[in-house]
Amino acid sequence: MTEVLWNRMTAEELRQKAVDDAIVLLPVASTEQHGPHLATGVDTFLGGEGCQRTAKIVARNRPIVVAPVVWMGLAEHHVAFGGTFSLSLSTYHCLLKELCGSILQAGFKKILIVNSHGGNVAALNTLTTDLARELGAPIATTTLYSLPHASGAYAESLEDQKTVRHACEAETSMMLASFADCVRGDRMVEAFGPMGTHEVSLAPPLNLWRSFKELTPSGVLGDARKASAAKGERLLDVAAELLAAKLVAGEPWG
């Protein structure tokens, strides 16, 4: 099996990957509350898992490396629950600029920032332009669960929702599939909240900042009681396959 994880390779091996024009996936996530039943590392764990699964598919066709996961992001909306780290936008900008700069200095040319946290979406949409301009490199961004047709593919595996929300049927299923020891089974009976909508929670048409506690007292958007490991395996595979197909085809740089 071809190694894809940056921090499991030697510097010499990484230099060769750069010579071979490998893609670098930089997973960006968050450490934050995920209801009464999930550990705070959900986005970090799932973002890393999604990128690793993607890279293993892509590696059959072209070189690819997965950088270590950035475990903190923009999560002020979760702070009221406790257990949450959050950065300011200016700090986040500087952090991503320095990390991408290090990857470029290591000789790589193609960087895709792969996000797994809803609170990072708006910032990354803006920073895509700034990072490319400041670093003089074609740095791209995406969110792991938002590729075209993903919603339909996820909906086939989910009972009460069409896509990924927060500490929900989808996230809990993926955690059961890959990080079951971070799921508190004895608290699953409490793991539900308003269904809400993906659009309203991330990018409302009339925008006012709100704490997540105003949206859901439990910290959950959706109903995690419907989760299963089998659903989680399918969801993780769908996310990886959709992203891998784009990268193998040469997108977004082609």
Short mmCIF file of C-alpha atoms in Angstrom, two decimals:
data_model
loop_
_atom_site.label_atom_id
_atom_site.label_comp_id
_atom_site.label_asym_id
_atom_site.label_seq_id
_atom_site.Cartn_x
_atom_site.Cartn_y
_atom_site.Cartn_z
CA MET A 1 0.00 0.00 0.00
CA THR A 2 1.42 3.39 -1.02
CA GLU A 3 1.95 5.69 1.95
CA VAL A 4 -0.07 8.91 1.69
CA LEU A 5 0.34 10.56 5.10
CA TRP A 6 2.91 13.36 5.28
CA ASN A 7 3.93 12.66 8.87
CA ARG A 8 4.57 8.97 8.16
CA MET A 9 7.09 9.78 5.39
CA THR A 10 10.74 10.80 5.62
CA ALA A 11 11.91 14.18 4.33
CA GLU A 12 13.63 12.37 1.44
CA GLU A 13 10.42 10.61 0.49
CA LEU A 14 8.52 13.89 0.57
CA ARG A 15 11.13 15.57 -1.63
CA GLN A 16 10.56 12.84 -4.20
CA LYS A 17 6.79 13.32 -3.96
CA ALA A 18 7.32 17.01 -4.71
CA VAL A 19 9.52 16.16 -7.72
CA ASP A 20 6.71 13.87 -8.91
CA ASP A 21 4.26 16.81 -8.71
CA ALA A 22 2.13 15.26 -5.98
CA ILE A 23 -1.08 16.93 -4.89
CA VAL A 24 -1.11 17.93 -1.22
CA LEU A 25 -4.38 17.74 0.69
CA LEU A 26 -4.41 20.02 3.74
CA PRO A 27 -7.33 18.98 5.98
CA VAL A 28 -8.75 21.84 8.06
CA ALA A 29 -11.21 21.17 10.84
CA SER A 30 -12.17 22.25 14.35
CA THR A 31 -12.19 21.07 17.95
CA GLU A 32 -15.61 21.90 19.38
CA GLN A 33 -18.69 20.58 21.14
CA HIS A 34 -20.63 17.85 19.35
CA GLY A 35 -23.58 17.25 21.62
CA PRO A 36 -23.72 14.97 24.65
CA HIS A 37 -22.63 11.86 22.77
CA LEU A 38 -19.62 12.76 20.61
CA ALA A 39 -16.06 13.75 21.44
CA THR A 40 -14.92 17.26 20.56
CA GLY A 41 -12.54 15.98 17.86
CA VAL A 42 -15.26 14.89 15.42
CA ASP A 43 -14.38 17.32 12.62
CA THR A 44 -10.66 16.68 13.03
CA PHE A 45 -11.05 12.90 13.02
CA LEU A 46 -13.50 12.77 10.12
CA GLY A 47 -11.61 15.35 8.06
CA GLY A 48 -8.42 13.34 8.37
CA GLU A 49 -10.23 10.08 7.62
CA GLY A 50 -11.97 11.54 4.57
CA CYS A 51 -8.72 12.88 3.15
CA GLN A 52 -6.87 9.62 3.79
CA ARG A 53 -9.59 7.60 2.05
CA THR A 54 -9.55 10.06 -0.86
CA ALA A 55 -5.78 9.89 -1.18
CA LYS A 56 -5.72 6.10 -1.22
CA ILE A 57 -8.01 6.17 -4.26
CA VAL A 58 -6.10 8.94 -6.04
CA ALA A 59 -2.73 7.27 -5.37
CA ARG A 60 -3.64 4.51 -7.82
CA ASN A 61 -3.39 7.12 -10.58
CA ARG A 62 -1.15 9.99 -9.41
CA PRO A 63 1.04 10.99 -6.45
CA ILE A 64 -0.74 12.55 -3.49
CA VAL A 65 0.10 13.45 0.11
CA VAL A 66 -2.17 14.23 3.08
CA ALA A 67 -0.74 16.88 5.41
CA PRO A 68 -1.50 16.77 9.17
CA VAL A 69 -4.97 18.00 10.09
CA VAL A 70 -5.39 21.59 11.26
CA TRP A 71 -7.41 20.88 14.40
CA MET A 72 -8.72 24.37 15.14
CA GLY A 73 -10.83 26.77 13.15
CA LEU A 74 -13.62 29.32 13.43
CA ALA A 75 -15.98 27.98 16.08
CA GLU A 76 -17.12 30.93 18.18
CA HIS A 77 -20.73 29.81 17.71
CA HIS A 78 -19.99 26.67 19.77
CA VAL A 79 -18.05 28.31 22.61
CA ALA A 80 -21.08 28.67 24.91
CA PHE A 81 -21.21 24.86 25.30
CA GLY A 82 -17.60 24.63 26.48
CA GLY A 83 -14.91 22.27 25.18
CA THR A 84 -14.30 24.44 22.12
CA PHE A 85 -11.26 26.15 20.58
CA SER A 86 -11.83 29.08 18.24
CA LEU A 87 -9.56 31.35 16.22
CA SER A 88 -10.13 34.86 14.95
CA LEU A 89 -10.35 35.28 11.18
CA SER A 90 -7.04 37.16 11.07
CA THR A 91 -5.24 34.41 13.00
CA TYR A 92 -6.80 31.73 10.80
CA HIS A 93 -5.68 33.60 7.69
CA CYS A 94 -2.10 33.82 8.99
CA LEU A 95 -2.08 30.16 10.03
CA LEU A 96 -3.22 28.90 6.62
CA LYS A 97 -0.84 31.23 4.83
CA GLU A 98 2.14 29.92 6.84
CA LEU A 99 1.13 26.28 6.45
CA CYS A 100 0.58 26.59 2.71
CA GLY A 101 3.84 28.52 2.46
CA SER A 102 5.67 25.64 4.15
CA ILE A 103 4.15 23.15 1.72
CA LEU A 104 5.23 25.31 -1.23
CA GLN A 105 8.74 25.69 0.21
CA ALA A 106 8.91 21.88 0.40
CA GLY A 107 8.60 21.89 -3.39
CA PHE A 108 4.92 21.09 -3.89
CA LYS A 109 2.85 23.10 -6.36
CA LYS A 110 -0.74 21.89 -5.98
CA ILE A 111 -2.48 22.41 -2.62
CA LEU A 112 -6.12 21.62 -1.90
CA ILE A 113 -7.41 22.75 1.48
CA VAL A 114 -10.10 20.23 2.44
CA ASN A 115 -12.52 21.51 5.08
CA SER A 116 -14.69 19.43 7.42
CA HIS A 117 -16.21 22.14 9.64
CA GLY A 118 -19.20 24.30 8.74
CA GLY A 119 -17.90 27.36 10.57
CA ASN A 120 -14.85 27.52 8.25
CA VAL A 121 -16.83 27.65 5.01
CA ALA A 122 -17.39 31.41 4.64
CA ALA A 123 -13.79 32.20 5.62
CA LEU A 124 -12.33 29.72 3.15
CA ASN A 125 -14.47 31.06 0.32
CA THR A 126 -12.83 34.44 0.89
CA LEU A 127 -9.34 33.22 1.72
CA THR A 128 -9.09 31.19 -1.49
CA THR A 129 -8.49 34.45 -3.33
CA ASP A 130 -6.18 35.98 -0.71
CA LEU A 131 -3.99 32.90 -0.32
CA ALA A 132 -3.55 32.49 -4.07
CA ARG A 133 -2.61 36.15 -4.45
CA GLU A 134 -0.30 36.34 -1.44
CA LEU A 135 1.55 33.09 -2.12
CA GLY A 136 1.50 33.24 -5.92
CA ALA A 137 0.22 29.66 -6.11
CA PRO A 138 -3.02 28.00 -7.28
CA ILE A 139 -4.29 27.08 -3.81
CA ALA A 140 -7.77 25.58 -3.94
CA THR A 141 -10.37 24.91 -1.26
CA THR A 142 -13.33 22.59 -0.84
CA THR A 143 -15.58 21.25 1.89
CA LEU A 144 -15.55 17.48 2.14
CA TYR A 145 -19.33 17.01 2.13
CA SER A 146 -20.34 19.65 -0.42
CA LEU A 147 -19.27 18.38 -3.84
CA PRO A 148 -21.92 18.23 -6.59
CA HIS A 149 -24.35 15.35 -6.23
CA ALA A 150 -23.12 14.68 -2.70
CA SER A 151 -26.43 15.59 -1.13
CA GLY A 152 -28.29 13.08 -3.26
CA ALA A 153 -25.72 10.40 -2.57
CA TYR A 154 -25.85 11.02 1.17
CA ALA A 155 -29.65 11.13 1.21
CA GLU A 156 -29.73 7.54 -0.04
CA SER A 157 -28.07 6.42 3.20
CA LEU A 158 -29.83 8.72 5.67
CA GLU A 159 -33.33 8.54 7.14
CA ASP A 160 -34.07 12.07 8.34
CA GLN A 161 -31.69 14.39 6.49
CA LYS A 162 -30.14 14.83 3.08
CA THR A 163 -26.66 15.98 3.98
CA VAL A 164 -24.27 16.50 6.90
CA ARG A 165 -25.37 18.81 9.73
CA HIS A 166 -23.93 18.81 13.24
CA ALA A 167 -23.53 15.88 15.65
CA CYS A 168 -26.35 14.40 13.60
CA GLU A 169 -27.29 11.08 12.03
CA ALA A 170 -24.53 11.54 9.44
CA GLU A 171 -21.64 12.65 11.66
CA THR A 172 -22.52 10.13 14.35
CA SER A 173 -22.70 7.34 11.76
CA MET A 174 -19.26 8.23 10.40
CA MET A 175 -17.85 8.31 13.91
CA LEU A 176 -19.36 4.89 14.64
CA ALA A 177 -17.72 3.59 11.48
CA SER A 178 -14.19 4.86 12.17
CA PHE A 179 -13.91 6.19 15.73
CA ALA A 180 -16.50 4.28 17.73
CA ASP A 181 -14.56 4.72 20.96
CA CYS A 182 -15.33 8.45 20.76
CA VAL A 183 -19.10 7.88 20.74
CA ARG A 184 -20.83 7.79 24.13
CA GLY A 185 -23.48 5.16 23.56
CA ASP A 186 -25.11 5.76 26.92
CA ARG A 187 -25.88 9.35 25.91
CA MET A 188 -27.40 8.58 22.51
CA VAL A 189 -30.91 8.88 23.92
CA GLU A 190 -30.22 12.62 24.39
CA ALA A 191 -28.58 13.11 20.99
CA PHE A 192 -31.21 14.97 19.03
CA GLY A 193 -32.25 18.54 18.35
CA PRO A 194 -34.09 20.69 15.82
CA MET A 195 -33.68 19.48 12.26
CA GLY A 196 -33.02 22.97 10.91
CA THR A 197 -31.50 23.30 7.46
CA HIS A 198 -27.92 23.18 6.23
CA GLU A 199 -28.35 26.52 4.46
CA VAL A 200 -29.82 28.36 7.43
CA SER A 201 -27.13 27.20 9.82
CA LEU A 202 -24.18 28.05 7.55
CA ALA A 203 -25.17 30.90 5.23
CA PRO A 204 -28.54 32.52 5.99
CA PRO A 205 -29.74 35.02 3.35
CA LEU A 206 -30.20 37.63 6.10
CA ASN A 207 -27.23 37.10 8.35
CA LEU A 208 -26.89 37.72 12.09
CA TRP A 209 -24.37 35.87 14.25
CA ARG A 210 -26.00 33.51 16.74
CA SER A 211 -24.67 31.12 19.30
CA PHE A 212 -25.40 27.49 18.49
CA LYS A 213 -27.20 27.35 21.84
CA GLU A 214 -29.92 29.51 20.29
CA LEU A 215 -30.38 26.94 17.52
CA THR A 216 -30.27 23.77 19.62
CA PRO A 217 -30.07 23.35 23.41
CA SER A 218 -28.53 19.89 23.02
CA GLY A 219 -25.79 21.01 20.63
CA VAL A 220 -27.18 18.65 17.99
CA LEU A 221 -28.81 19.59 14.68
CA GLY A 222 -30.72 16.49 13.60
CA ASP A 223 -31.34 13.11 15.18
CA ALA A 224 -28.24 11.07 15.97
CA ARG A 225 -30.38 8.24 17.34
CA LYS A 226 -30.79 7.05 13.74
CA ALA A 227 -27.03 6.61 13.28
CA SER A 228 -25.25 3.35 12.44
CA ALA A 229 -21.73 2.29 11.51
CA ALA A 230 -22.96 0.85 8.20
CA LYS A 231 -24.37 4.25 7.20
CA GLY A 232 -21.11 5.88 8.24
CA GLU A 233 -19.01 3.61 6.04
CA ARG A 234 -21.16 4.48 3.03
CA LEU A 235 -21.01 8.21 3.76
CA LEU A 236 -17.23 8.23 4.15
CA ASP A 237 -16.79 6.23 0.97
CA VAL A 238 -19.10 8.56 -0.99
CA ALA A 239 -17.21 11.65 0.19
CA ALA A 240 -13.86 10.09 -0.73
CA GLU A 241 -15.01 8.80 -4.11
CA LEU A 242 -16.53 12.12 -5.17
CA LEU A 243 -13.41 14.11 -4.28
CA ALA A 244 -11.01 11.50 -5.68
CA ALA A 245 -12.81 11.50 -9.02
CA LYS A 246 -12.28 15.25 -9.35
CA LEU A 247 -8.59 15.02 -8.49
CA VAL A 248 -7.90 12.10 -10.81
CA ALA A 249 -9.53 14.11 -13.59
CA GLY A 250 -7.07 16.95 -12.92
CA GLU A 251 -9.50 19.31 -11.21
CA PRO A 252 -9.45 22.01 -10.04
CA TRP A 253 -6.14 22.90 -11.73
CA GLY A 254 -6.74 21.30 -15.12
#
